[in-house]
Short mmCIF file of C-alpha atoms and ligand atoms in Angstrom, two decimals:
data_model
loop_
_atom_site.label_atom_id
_atom_site.label_comp_id
_atom_site.label_asym_id
_atom_site.label_seq_id
_atom_site.Cartn_x
_atom_site.Cartn_y
_atom_site.Cartn_z
CA UNK A 1 -8.45 16.62 10.71
CA UNK A 2 -8.82 15.29 7.12
CA UNK A 3 -6.73 13.14 5.78
CA UNK A 4 -6.00 12.87 1.87
CA UNK A 5 -7.39 9.78 0.74
CA UNK A 6 -4.28 7.71 -1.44
CA UNK A 7 -5.20 6.06 -3.92
CA UNK A 8 -2.30 3.43 -5.33
CA UNK A 9 -2.14 0.90 -7.88
CA UNK A 10 -0.62 -2.53 -7.45
CA UNK A 11 0.29 -4.40 -10.40
CA UNK A 12 2.09 -7.06 -8.71
CA UNK A 13 3.64 -9.12 -11.73
CA UNK A 14 1.61 -7.97 -14.69
CA UNK A 15 2.48 -6.07 -17.48
CA UNK A 16 5.11 -5.18 -20.45
CA UNK A 17 6.99 -1.81 -21.18
CA UNK A 18 4.12 -1.99 -23.46
CA UNK A 19 1.36 -2.70 -21.48
CA UNK A 20 2.78 -0.09 -18.88
CA UNK A 21 2.94 2.72 -21.01
CA UNK A 22 -0.56 2.14 -22.52
CA UNK A 23 -2.12 1.99 -19.05
CA UNK A 24 -0.21 4.93 -17.88
CA UNK A 25 -0.60 7.17 -20.70
CA UNK A 26 -4.55 6.74 -20.84
CA UNK A 27 -4.34 7.48 -16.60
CA UNK A 28 -2.49 10.51 -17.38
CA UNK A 29 -5.18 12.04 -19.46
CA UNK A 30 -8.14 10.52 -17.31
CA UNK A 31 -6.16 11.86 -14.53
CA UNK A 32 -5.85 15.65 -15.70
CA UNK A 33 -6.66 18.58 -12.86
CA UNK A 34 -8.15 15.86 -10.54
CA UNK A 35 -7.52 16.97 -7.40
CA UNK A 36 -8.01 16.46 -3.70
CA UNK A 37 -6.98 12.55 -3.81
CA UNK A 38 -3.21 11.37 -3.82
CA UNK A 39 -2.42 8.62 -6.68
CA UNK A 40 -0.09 6.00 -7.46
CA UNK A 41 0.65 3.05 -9.59
CA UNK A 42 3.57 0.68 -8.54
CA UNK A 43 4.60 -1.51 -11.21
CA UNK A 44 7.40 -4.29 -10.78
CA UNK A 45 11.22 -2.84 -10.86
CA UNK A 46 11.91 -3.15 -14.41
CA UNK A 47 8.92 -1.39 -15.84
CA UNK A 48 9.96 1.60 -13.40
CA UNK A 49 12.11 3.89 -15.62
CA UNK A 50 9.37 3.74 -18.56
CA UNK A 51 6.76 4.11 -16.12
CA UNK A 52 8.25 7.07 -14.35
CA UNK A 53 9.42 8.90 -17.57
CA UNK A 54 5.75 8.78 -19.22
CA UNK A 55 4.34 10.17 -15.78
CA UNK A 56 6.58 12.98 -15.97
CA UNK A 57 4.50 16.30 -15.50
CA UNK A 58 1.43 14.34 -13.98
CA UNK A 59 -0.46 14.08 -10.86
CA UNK A 60 0.63 10.04 -10.53
CA UNK A 61 3.74 9.44 -7.87
CA UNK A 62 5.23 5.75 -8.73
CA UNK A 63 6.60 2.90 -6.42
CA UNK A 64 8.43 -0.20 -5.81
CA UNK A 65 6.38 -3.68 -4.59
CA UNK A 66 9.39 -4.40 -2.42
CA UNK A 67 12.61 -3.56 -1.55
CA UNK A 68 15.86 -5.03 0.83
CA UNK A 69 17.40 -3.03 3.54
CA UNK A 70 20.78 -2.46 2.44
CA UNK A 71 21.85 0.64 -0.22
CA UNK A 72 24.15 -1.59 -2.15
CA UNK A 73 26.15 -4.41 -1.91
CA UNK A 74 26.20 -8.48 -2.95
CA UNK A 75 22.57 -9.15 -2.76
CA UNK A 76 21.85 -11.06 -5.65
CA UNK A 77 18.38 -10.23 -7.47
CA UNK A 78 17.52 -7.59 -4.81
CA UNK A 79 17.13 -3.77 -5.57
CA UNK A 80 17.60 -1.24 -3.02
CA UNK A 81 16.46 2.03 -2.03
CA UNK A 82 18.87 4.13 -3.54
CA UNK A 83 17.86 2.75 -6.78
CA UNK A 84 14.40 3.19 -6.08
CA UNK A 85 14.98 6.55 -4.92
CA UNK A 86 17.30 7.24 -7.44
CA UNK A 87 14.40 6.63 -10.64
CA UNK A 88 12.03 9.01 -8.87
CA UNK A 89 9.97 6.70 -7.01
CA UNK A 90 7.89 8.63 -4.28
CA UNK A 91 6.48 5.47 -2.36
CA UNK A 92 7.03 1.73 -1.74
CA UNK A 93 4.64 -1.20 -0.95
CA UNK A 94 6.41 -3.49 2.20
CA UNK A 95 5.27 -6.44 4.10
CA UNK A 96 2.49 -7.27 1.31
CA UNK A 97 0.74 -10.64 1.97
CA UNK A 98 2.38 -12.50 -1.17
CA UNK A 99 5.63 -11.52 0.25
CA UNK A 100 4.89 -13.25 3.52
CA UNK A 101 3.54 -16.09 2.24
CA UNK A 102 5.92 -16.52 -0.48
CA UNK A 103 8.88 -15.05 -0.05
CA UNK A 104 9.38 -15.42 4.24
CA UNK A 105 8.75 -12.09 4.92
CA UNK A 106 8.23 -11.56 8.32
CA UNK A 107 7.34 -8.15 10.80
CA UNK A 108 10.60 -7.79 11.99
CA UNK A 109 12.56 -7.52 8.20
CA UNK A 110 9.17 -5.30 7.20
CA UNK A 111 10.55 -2.74 9.92
CA UNK A 112 13.48 -2.77 9.31
CA UNK A 113 12.61 -1.90 5.05
CA UNK A 114 10.44 0.55 6.47
CA UNK A 115 12.46 1.97 8.84
CA UNK A 116 15.68 2.23 5.82
CA UNK A 117 12.43 3.91 2.77
CA UNK A 118 12.43 6.71 5.48
CA UNK A 119 15.66 7.69 5.55
CA UNK A 120 16.00 7.83 1.87
CA UNK A 121 12.37 9.93 1.32
CA UNK A 122 10.63 7.17 0.26
CA UNK A 123 7.26 6.73 1.71
CA UNK A 124 6.57 3.08 2.95
CA UNK A 125 2.83 1.34 2.95
CA UNK A 126 3.00 -0.69 5.07
CA UNK A 127 0.53 -4.14 4.72
CA UNK A 128 -1.29 -6.13 7.51
CA UNK A 129 -3.87 -8.55 7.23
CA UNK A 130 -5.73 -11.57 8.72
CA UNK A 131 -5.74 -14.99 6.44
CA UNK A 132 -9.31 -16.49 6.47
CA UNK A 133 -9.16 -19.46 9.09
CA UNK A 134 -7.84 -16.93 11.39
CA UNK A 135 -10.81 -14.13 11.04
CA UNK A 136 -13.32 -17.66 11.71
CA UNK A 137 -11.26 -18.38 14.58
CA UNK A 138 -11.80 -15.03 16.26
CA UNK A 139 -8.04 -14.05 15.67
CA UNK A 140 -8.26 -11.36 13.47
CA UNK A 141 -7.36 -8.27 15.88
CA UNK A 142 -4.76 -10.61 17.43
CA UNK A 143 -2.91 -11.16 14.05
CA UNK A 144 -3.38 -7.67 12.64
CA UNK A 145 -2.31 -6.53 16.27
CA UNK A 146 0.85 -8.15 16.17
CA UNK A 147 1.74 -7.23 12.31
CA UNK A 148 1.16 -3.76 13.27
CA UNK A 149 2.87 -3.53 16.24
CA UNK A 150 6.37 -5.54 14.78
CA UNK A 151 5.84 -3.93 11.03
CA UNK A 152 5.74 -0.58 12.15
CA UNK A 153 8.48 -0.78 15.02
CA UNK A 154 11.26 1.49 15.51
CA UNK A 155 9.64 3.91 13.23
CA UNK A 156 9.86 7.67 14.68
CA UNK A 157 6.41 9.28 15.38
CA UNK A 158 7.31 12.09 12.14
CA UNK A 159 8.21 8.65 10.34
CA UNK A 160 4.68 7.07 11.48
CA UNK A 161 3.03 10.00 10.35
CA UNK A 162 4.02 9.65 7.09
CA UNK A 163 3.61 5.74 6.70
CA UNK A 164 0.55 4.63 4.86
CA UNK A 165 -0.81 1.35 6.31
CA UNK A 166 -2.56 -0.88 3.91
CA UNK A 167 -5.08 -3.48 5.74
CA UNK A 168 -5.35 -5.93 3.48
CA UNK A 169 -7.31 -9.42 4.69
CA UNK A 170 -5.70 -12.15 2.64
CA UNK A 171 -8.95 -13.95 1.85
CA UNK A 172 -10.06 -11.03 0.01
CA UNK A 173 -7.27 -10.26 -2.30
CA UNK A 174 -7.74 -11.45 -5.85
CA UNK A 175 -11.16 -13.59 -4.70
CA UNK A 176 -13.31 -11.10 -5.87
CA UNK A 177 -14.49 -11.49 -1.81
CA UNK A 178 -14.64 -7.85 -0.34
CA UNK A 179 -14.93 -6.93 3.26
CA UNK A 180 -17.86 -5.31 4.30
CA UNK A 181 -17.88 -1.82 4.72
CA UNK A 182 -18.40 -2.75 8.41
CA UNK A 183 -15.59 -5.73 8.62
CA UNK A 184 -13.15 -3.03 7.29
CA UNK A 185 -13.97 0.20 8.96
CA UNK A 186 -14.34 -2.08 12.12
CA UNK A 187 -10.55 -3.06 11.69
CA UNK A 188 -9.32 0.37 10.31
CA UNK A 189 -10.83 1.84 13.67
CA UNK A 190 -8.75 -1.14 15.51
CA UNK A 191 -5.81 -0.08 13.67
CA UNK A 192 -6.15 3.71 14.58
CA UNK A 193 -6.43 2.81 18.16
CA UNK A 194 -3.21 0.84 18.11
CA UNK A 195 -1.29 3.87 16.78
CA UNK A 196 -2.72 6.07 18.94
CA UNK A 197 -1.32 3.74 21.79
CA UNK A 198 2.26 2.85 20.20
CA UNK A 199 3.13 6.50 19.03
CA UNK A 200 0.20 9.61 20.13
CA UNK A 201 -3.05 10.50 19.10
CA UNK A 202 -1.43 12.82 16.55
CA UNK A 203 -0.11 10.53 14.84
CA UNK A 204 -3.17 8.38 14.91
CA UNK A 205 -4.69 11.01 13.26
CA UNK A 206 -2.82 11.57 10.52
CA UNK A 207 -1.91 8.12 9.25
CA UNK A 208 -3.48 7.12 6.13
CA UNK A 209 -4.78 3.72 6.14
CA UNK A 210 -5.42 2.49 2.96
CA UNK A 211 -8.34 -1.45 2.29
CA UNK A 212 -6.96 -3.69 -0.23
CA UNK A 213 -8.38 -6.67 -1.27
CA UNK A 214 -11.15 -6.66 -4.36
CA UNK A 215 -11.67 -3.42 -4.42
CA UNK A 216 -13.44 -2.84 -7.50
CA UNK A 217 -15.42 0.37 -9.00
CA UNK A 218 -18.78 -0.59 -7.87
CA UNK A 219 -17.46 -1.28 -3.53
CA UNK A 220 -15.03 1.37 -3.54
CA UNK A 221 -17.46 4.23 -2.58
CA UNK A 222 -18.82 2.23 0.34
CA UNK A 223 -15.40 1.19 1.50
CA UNK A 224 -13.85 5.32 0.80
CA UNK A 225 -17.19 6.83 2.65
CA UNK A 226 -15.98 4.91 6.24
CA UNK A 227 -14.38 7.21 8.93
CA UNK A 228 -11.12 5.62 8.97
CA UNK A 229 -10.79 4.22 5.59
CA UNK A 230 -8.65 6.66 3.85
CA UNK A 231 -7.90 4.86 0.36
CA UNK A 232 -7.40 2.02 -1.25
CA UNK A 233 -4.73 -0.42 -2.13
CA UNK A 234 -5.88 -2.14 -5.71
CA UNK A 235 -4.56 -4.76 -7.44
CA UNK A 236 -6.64 -6.60 -10.58
CA UNK A 237 -9.10 -3.38 -11.00
CA UNK A 238 -5.77 -1.29 -11.20
CA UNK A 239 -4.40 -2.79 -14.58
CA UNK A 240 -7.74 -1.78 -16.35
CA UNK A 241 -7.55 2.06 -16.58
CA UNK A 242 -11.12 2.65 -16.53
CA UNK A 243 -11.70 0.83 -13.21
CA UNK A 244 -8.81 2.58 -11.45
CA UNK A 245 -10.35 5.98 -12.61
CA UNK A 246 -13.56 5.20 -11.55
CA UNK A 247 -11.72 3.79 -8.23
CA UNK A 248 -10.00 6.88 -7.74
CA UNK A 249 -12.99 8.92 -8.47
CA UNK A 250 -14.64 7.15 -6.01
CA UNK A 251 -12.41 8.87 -3.62
CA UNK A 252 -13.08 12.36 -4.27
P1 LIG B 301 -6.52 -6.79 -5.61
O1 LIG B 301 -5.51 -7.01 -4.82
O2 LIG B 301 -6.89 -5.77 -5.64
O3 LIG B 301 -6.39 -7.99 -6.72
O4 LIG B 301 -7.75 -7.78 -4.53
C1 LIG B 301 -5.16 -6.01 -3.57
C2 LIG B 301 -3.21 -6.16 -3.34
O5 LIG B 301 -3.07 -7.59 -3.24
O6 LIG B 301 -2.91 -4.96 -2.95
#
C-alpha cells in the first residue's frame, strides 16, 4: 500500500509572533499547489492562534508540541486537547525526547496522551528513539521496542492506523549527526514489524513512520526514499522557509 509522506516542522521554543508570521507566509506561497505530501508545522502554544489564522486556506496543517491528558481543570501551565482542537490544530507531538529528557515524560504518560488526542480527533505524532550510549551498547532495538510498546499501549487498531510514529535517534537531534539511510531504514522496519505484532499487518502497513534528527535539504531525499521512511519530523531546518520547502519537495 502507498502511504502519503508527511513532513512536519517542530519549531521547538523558537520564533516570536513576527518571526512566525514571516515564516508561514513564505511557506504558504512555496507550497501553493504542492500535492502528494502532507505538510505540518508545530509552533509553541502562544504562536498557535496567529499561525493557524495565517495558514487558513492553505495545505499546511498545524499542531501543538505537547498537551496534557485532561480536558480542563487545575493543571497550571498545561494545555488541553480541547484547547488545541478548538484553535484548529490537526496534530500534536507527544513524547519528544526533549519532553522525556527534561520534563520526565514516560511511555505510560505518552500513551495516555495519545489515547486522549485521538478522542478529540487530533493526530498524535509519537516520538521514540535511543540515546548514543544505548546505540553503542547495542540496545537500540530493546529501547525503541520498549518505547513503541509502552507509548502506543491501549490504542485501538483504528487509532493506531491514524497515529504517526517519529523515530528520532536522540544522538542525531540538533547535532548535525544524521543516521545513515541504512541505520534509519533498519529501525523503521523494526518498528513496523513491532506494530504488526502488537496490532496487525494492515495497521503496520498503514502507519506512517517519520524519521527525525538533523534532516536537512541535502540528506532528505536519501532518507525519504527508503521503504519504511514515510516522512520527516524536522527541527532546525524547519525554521528556514527555503530549507523546509526543499525537504518537503524531496518527499514527492
Ligand atoms: P533537528 O530536530 O532536526 O533539529 O535535529 C528534530 C526534532 O527534534 O524533532
